mmCIF file of C-alpha atoms in Angstrom:
data_model
loop_
_atom_site.group_PDB
_atom_site.id
_atom_site.type_symbol
_atom_site.label_atom_id
_atom_site.label_comp_id
_atom_site.label_asym_id
_atom_site.label_seq_id
_atom_site.Cartn_x
_atom_site.Cartn_y
_atom_site.Cartn_z
ATOM 1 C CA MET A 1 6.471 -17.880 -21.576
ATOM 2 C CA ARG A 2 9.577 -16.838 -23.719
ATOM 3 C CA ASP A 3 10.431 -13.720 -21.319
ATOM 4 C CA LEU A 4 10.484 -15.724 -17.939
ATOM 5 C CA LYS A 5 13.873 -15.449 -16.447
ATOM 6 C CA LEU A 6 15.914 -17.276 -13.505
ATOM 7 C CA ARG A 7 17.146 -14.690 -11.172
ATOM 8 C CA GLU A 8 18.521 -14.638 -7.580
ATOM 9 C CA ILE A 9 16.843 -12.430 -5.256
ATOM 10 C CA ASP A 10 17.860 -11.519 -1.690
ATOM 11 C CA GLU A 11 16.031 -11.278 1.556
ATOM 12 C CA ARG A 12 14.246 -8.137 1.102
ATOM 13 C CA ALA A 13 13.287 -8.861 -2.624
ATOM 14 C CA PHE A 14 12.002 -12.422 -1.322
ATOM 15 C CA LEU A 15 9.944 -10.730 1.396
ATOM 16 C CA ARG A 16 8.189 -8.254 -1.441
ATOM 17 C CA ARG A 17 7.577 -11.666 -3.574
ATOM 18 C CA LEU A 18 5.503 -13.373 -0.859
ATOM 19 C CA GLY A 19 2.250 -12.903 -2.204
ATOM 20 C CA PRO A 20 3.049 -13.956 -5.659
ATOM 21 C CA MET A 21 5.227 -16.774 -4.530
ATOM 22 C CA LEU A 22 2.169 -18.105 -2.693
ATOM 23 C CA ASP A 23 0.047 -17.786 -5.362
ATOM 24 C CA VAL A 24 2.472 -20.408 -6.926
ATOM 25 C CA TYR A 25 2.549 -22.594 -4.362
ATOM 26 C CA ALA A 26 -1.180 -22.847 -4.027
ATOM 27 C CA ALA A 27 -0.975 -23.537 -8.010
ATOM 28 C CA ALA A 28 1.434 -26.232 -7.543
ATOM 29 C CA MET A 29 0.400 -27.923 -4.130
ATOM 30 C CA ALA A 30 -3.189 -27.080 -3.707
ATOM 31 C CA PRO A 31 -3.113 -26.943 -0.296
ATOM 32 C CA PRO A 32 -6.135 -25.981 1.721
ATOM 33 C CA ARG A 33 -6.849 -22.336 1.783
ATOM 34 C CA GLU A 34 -6.766 -21.958 5.135
ATOM 35 C CA GLN A 35 -2.955 -22.817 5.617
ATOM 36 C CA LEU A 36 -1.918 -20.063 3.364
ATOM 37 C CA PRO A 37 -1.597 -17.758 6.054
ATOM 38 C CA GLY A 38 0.278 -20.183 8.042
ATOM 39 C CA ARG A 39 2.634 -20.667 5.158
ATOM 40 C CA HIS A 40 3.117 -16.888 4.602
ATOM 41 C CA THR A 41 4.487 -16.606 7.673
ATOM 42 C CA ILE A 42 6.702 -19.356 7.965
ATOM 43 C CA MET A 43 8.204 -18.279 4.980
ATOM 44 C CA GLU A 44 8.738 -14.908 6.301
ATOM 45 C CA ARG A 45 10.751 -16.713 9.145
ATOM 46 C CA HIS A 46 12.460 -18.501 6.912
ATOM 47 C CA ALA A 47 14.104 -15.455 5.272
ATOM 48 C CA ALA A 48 15.967 -14.438 8.468
ATOM 49 C CA HIS A 49 17.407 -18.181 8.680
ATOM 50 C CA PRO A 50 21.310 -18.233 8.284
ATOM 51 C CA GLY A 51 22.729 -18.877 4.716
ATOM 52 C CA PHE A 52 19.366 -17.450 3.293
ATOM 53 C CA ARG A 53 19.372 -18.233 -0.875
ATOM 54 C CA ALA A 54 16.362 -17.678 -3.158
ATOM 55 C CA PHE A 55 15.703 -17.865 -6.509
ATOM 56 C CA VAL A 56 12.530 -16.939 -8.733
ATOM 57 C CA VAL A 57 11.527 -17.700 -12.369
ATOM 58 C CA GLU A 58 9.676 -14.569 -13.303
ATOM 59 C CA ARG A 59 8.656 -12.518 -16.459
ATOM 60 C CA ARG A 60 11.514 -9.883 -17.469
ATOM 61 C CA GLY A 61 10.170 -6.508 -16.303
ATOM 62 C CA ALA A 62 7.095 -7.522 -14.065
ATOM 63 C CA LEU A 63 7.112 -5.433 -10.714
ATOM 64 C CA PRO A 64 7.583 -7.947 -7.619
ATOM 65 C CA VAL A 65 4.273 -7.793 -6.505
ATOM 66 C CA LEU A 66 2.499 -8.336 -9.951
ATOM 67 C CA ALA A 67 0.237 -11.318 -10.039
ATOM 68 C CA GLY A 68 1.540 -13.714 -12.098
ATOM 69 C CA GLY A 69 4.754 -11.832 -12.541
ATOM 70 C CA VAL A 70 6.548 -15.109 -10.410
ATOM 71 C CA HIS A 71 6.118 -18.269 -12.192
ATOM 72 C CA GLY A 72 8.302 -20.428 -10.080
ATOM 73 C CA PHE A 73 10.622 -20.011 -6.733
ATOM 74 C CA ALA A 74 12.893 -21.689 -4.510
ATOM 75 C CA TYR A 75 14.861 -21.071 -1.740
ATOM 76 C CA GLY A 76 16.930 -22.655 1.290
ATOM 77 C CA PHE A 77 19.337 -22.130 3.912
ATOM 78 C CA ARG A 78 21.518 -23.775 6.818
ATOM 79 C CA GLY A 79 19.838 -26.199 8.593
ATOM 80 C CA ALA A 80 20.684 -25.925 12.422
ATOM 81 C CA PRO A 81 19.257 -27.221 16.008
ATOM 82 C CA GLY A 82 16.454 -25.350 16.924
ATOM 83 C CA GLN A 83 14.788 -25.115 13.506
ATOM 84 C CA TRP A 84 11.511 -27.003 13.562
ATOM 85 C CA TRP A 85 12.385 -29.157 10.282
ATOM 86 C CA HIS A 86 15.552 -29.872 11.606
ATOM 87 C CA ASP A 87 14.966 -31.074 15.058
ATOM 88 C CA VAL A 88 11.641 -33.311 14.063
ATOM 89 C CA VAL A 89 14.025 -34.787 11.234
ATOM 90 C CA TYR A 90 16.975 -35.699 13.205
ATOM 91 C CA ARG A 91 14.821 -37.157 15.479
ATOM 92 C CA ALA A 92 13.247 -39.405 13.378
ATOM 93 C CA LEU A 93 16.833 -40.490 11.639
ATOM 94 C CA ALA A 94 18.343 -40.792 14.955
ATOM 95 C CA ASP A 95 15.239 -43.271 15.836
ATOM 96 C CA ARG A 96 16.134 -45.438 12.507
ATOM 97 C CA GLY A 97 19.685 -44.885 11.904
ATOM 98 C CA GLY A 98 21.196 -43.602 15.247
ATOM 99 C CA PRO A 99 22.694 -39.988 15.880
ATOM 100 C CA ASP A 100 25.332 -40.893 13.933
ATOM 101 C CA HIS A 101 23.138 -41.497 10.736
ATOM 102 C CA ALA A 102 21.361 -38.172 11.813
ATOM 103 C CA GLU A 103 24.808 -36.144 12.354
ATOM 104 C CA SER A 104 26.111 -37.487 9.091
ATOM 105 C CA TRP A 105 23.442 -35.815 6.813
ATOM 106 C CA LEU A 106 22.115 -32.519 9.226
ATOM 107 C CA GLU A 107 25.512 -31.936 10.924
ATOM 108 C CA ASP A 108 26.609 -29.531 7.522
ATOM 109 C CA ALA A 109 23.319 -29.686 5.768
ATOM 110 C CA PHE A 110 21.718 -27.066 3.180
ATOM 111 C CA GLU A 111 18.093 -27.405 3.443
ATOM 112 C CA VAL A 112 15.834 -26.739 0.761
ATOM 113 C CA ALA A 113 12.873 -25.540 1.977
ATOM 114 C CA GLU A 114 10.671 -24.595 -0.842
ATOM 115 C CA LEU A 115 10.919 -25.581 -4.450
ATOM 116 C CA HIS A 116 8.031 -24.681 -6.876
ATOM 117 C CA VAL A 117 6.737 -23.824 -10.277
ATOM 118 C CA HIS A 118 3.503 -22.975 -11.444
ATOM 119 C CA PRO A 119 1.693 -25.359 -13.545
ATOM 120 C CA ASP A 120 1.473 -23.733 -16.619
ATOM 121 C CA ALA A 121 5.474 -23.247 -16.520
ATOM 122 C CA GLN A 122 6.103 -26.765 -15.686
ATOM 123 C CA GLY A 123 7.760 -29.337 -18.051
ATOM 124 C CA ARG A 124 10.441 -26.870 -19.219
ATOM 125 C CA GLY A 125 13.492 -27.477 -16.725
ATOM 126 C CA PHE A 126 12.922 -24.834 -14.313
ATOM 127 C CA GLY A 127 12.398 -26.840 -11.469
ATOM 128 C CA ARG A 128 15.937 -28.488 -12.283
ATOM 129 C CA ALA A 129 17.318 -24.941 -12.895
ATOM 130 C CA LEU A 130 16.278 -23.812 -9.510
ATOM 131 C CA LEU A 131 17.566 -26.573 -7.988
ATOM 132 C CA ASN A 132 20.814 -26.050 -9.623
ATOM 133 C CA ALA A 133 21.286 -22.798 -8.662
ATOM 134 C CA LEU A 134 20.125 -23.180 -5.308
ATOM 135 C CA CYS A 135 22.627 -25.421 -4.477
ATOM 136 C CA GLU A 136 25.685 -24.193 -6.469
ATOM 137 C CA GLY A 137 28.605 -22.996 -4.391
ATOM 138 C CA ARG A 138 27.391 -23.843 -1.237
ATOM 139 C CA PRO A 139 29.613 -24.626 1.506
ATOM 140 C CA GLN A 140 27.865 -27.280 3.171
ATOM 141 C CA ARG A 141 28.492 -30.583 2.543
ATOM 142 C CA THR A 142 24.973 -32.145 2.409
ATOM 143 C CA VAL A 143 21.737 -30.836 0.800
ATOM 144 C CA VAL A 144 18.311 -32.244 2.372
ATOM 145 C CA LEU A 145 14.789 -31.636 1.559
ATOM 146 C CA SER A 146 11.516 -32.811 2.133
ATOM 147 C CA THR A 147 8.548 -33.783 -0.565
ATOM 148 C CA LEU A 148 4.827 -35.016 -0.779
ATOM 149 C CA GLU A 149 5.325 -38.908 -0.491
ATOM 150 C CA ARG A 150 2.240 -39.680 -3.129
ATOM 151 C CA ARG A 151 3.978 -42.131 -5.163
ATOM 152 C CA PRO A 152 8.007 -42.823 -5.864
ATOM 153 C CA ASP A 153 7.799 -41.917 -9.700
ATOM 154 C CA THR A 154 6.288 -37.658 -9.113
ATOM 155 C CA PRO A 155 8.112 -35.265 -11.170
ATOM 156 C CA ALA A 156 9.783 -33.739 -8.208
ATOM 157 C CA ARG A 157 11.476 -37.612 -6.852
ATOM 158 C CA THR A 158 12.566 -38.093 -10.056
ATOM 159 C CA LEU A 159 14.255 -34.821 -10.032
ATOM 160 C CA TYR A 160 15.867 -35.277 -6.936
ATOM 161 C CA ARG A 161 16.878 -38.992 -7.446
ATOM 162 C CA SER A 162 18.350 -37.800 -11.051
ATOM 163 C CA VAL A 163 20.942 -35.437 -8.742
ATOM 164 C CA GLY A 164 22.119 -37.845 -6.554
ATOM 165 C CA MET A 165 19.662 -37.342 -3.930
ATOM 166 C CA VAL A 166 18.443 -40.503 -1.929
ATOM 167 C CA ASP A 167 15.137 -41.591 0.121
ATOM 168 C CA LEU A 168 16.439 -41.057 4.058
ATOM 169 C CA LEU A 169 12.885 -41.367 5.427
ATOM 170 C CA THR A 170 9.650 -42.698 3.420
ATOM 171 C CA ASP A 171 5.783 -42.398 4.232
ATOM 172 C CA PHE A 172 7.042 -39.797 7.126
ATOM 173 C CA GLU A 173 4.119 -37.884 9.192
ATOM 174 C CA PHE A 174 5.507 -34.497 10.378
ATOM 175 C CA PRO A 175 3.824 -33.568 13.575
ATOM 176 C CA GLY A 176 0.335 -32.451 13.421
ATOM 177 C CA GLY A 177 -0.899 -34.544 10.975
ATOM 178 C CA GLY A 178 -1.431 -34.040 7.399
ATOM 179 C CA PRO A 179 -0.082 -35.764 3.962
ATOM 180 C CA ARG A 180 2.865 -38.138 4.184
ATOM 181 C CA TYR A 181 6.251 -37.271 2.803
ATOM 182 C CA ALA A 182 9.472 -38.531 1.755
ATOM 183 C CA VAL A 183 12.629 -36.942 3.111
ATOM 184 C CA MET A 184 15.931 -37.111 0.820
ATOM 185 C CA GLY A 185 19.149 -35.792 0.865
ATOM 186 C CA GLY A 186 22.267 -35.640 -1.321
ATOM 187 C CA THR A 187 25.901 -34.893 -0.921
ATOM 188 C CA LEU A 188 27.288 -31.092 -2.589
ATOM 189 C CA PRO A 189 27.893 -30.652 -5.158
ATOM 190 C CA LEU A 190 25.213 -31.864 -6.998
ATOM 191 C CA ALA A 191 25.901 -32.498 -10.897
ATOM 192 C CA PRO A 192 25.515 -29.996 -13.080
ATOM 193 C CA TYR A 193 22.715 -29.852 -15.601
ATOM 194 C CA PRO A 194 21.422 -27.467 -18.473
ATOM 195 C CA ALA A 195 19.401 -24.229 -17.802
ATOM 196 C CA PRO A 196 16.202 -24.174 -19.397
ATOM 197 C CA SER A 197 15.390 -22.830 -22.674
ATOM 198 C CA THR A 198 13.258 -19.775 -22.393
ATOM 199 C CA SER A 199 13.109 -19.274 -26.428
ATOM 200 C CA GLU A 200 10.206 -21.398 -27.003
#
């Protein structure tokens, strides 16, 4: 794993890596296999959203479509009315805290849509590095995301809390059913933290 490198990729490079990124998503999240084609379509559509930004952790010199080349990825974009996640979460926040509460978090927000590290590469700080790189220099005032509820001390939720993010919604079920999520938010910029070592 010493040859892994964090790098920013543009929209075209992101689309070329959709297959390997879905492999990482499947390994990290263990979703039903029949959900993966729909996830592929969603990620493809996200790449056209305003303010799109993406990073990968991948082997140096690996071809973008090579299986096993990508070991982690994260991407996000500026949240806006008309986007499914934005509108669902806005309504839920407004129902619980009023329109001003929803506006304070979502009016000028960067949405982290996905952040995943393959289990074989976890525990080396790549999740932190991906989140830090993704949010660095963003012009938006807040950052928001959803993460599986499971329990309050998962590595993901511990990571997000460590950079100042707080729970906005808990035990939240998105339309269509499925697992429960926590929606979290923080103000930008996030506190910086060291990049992972790649010399192990």
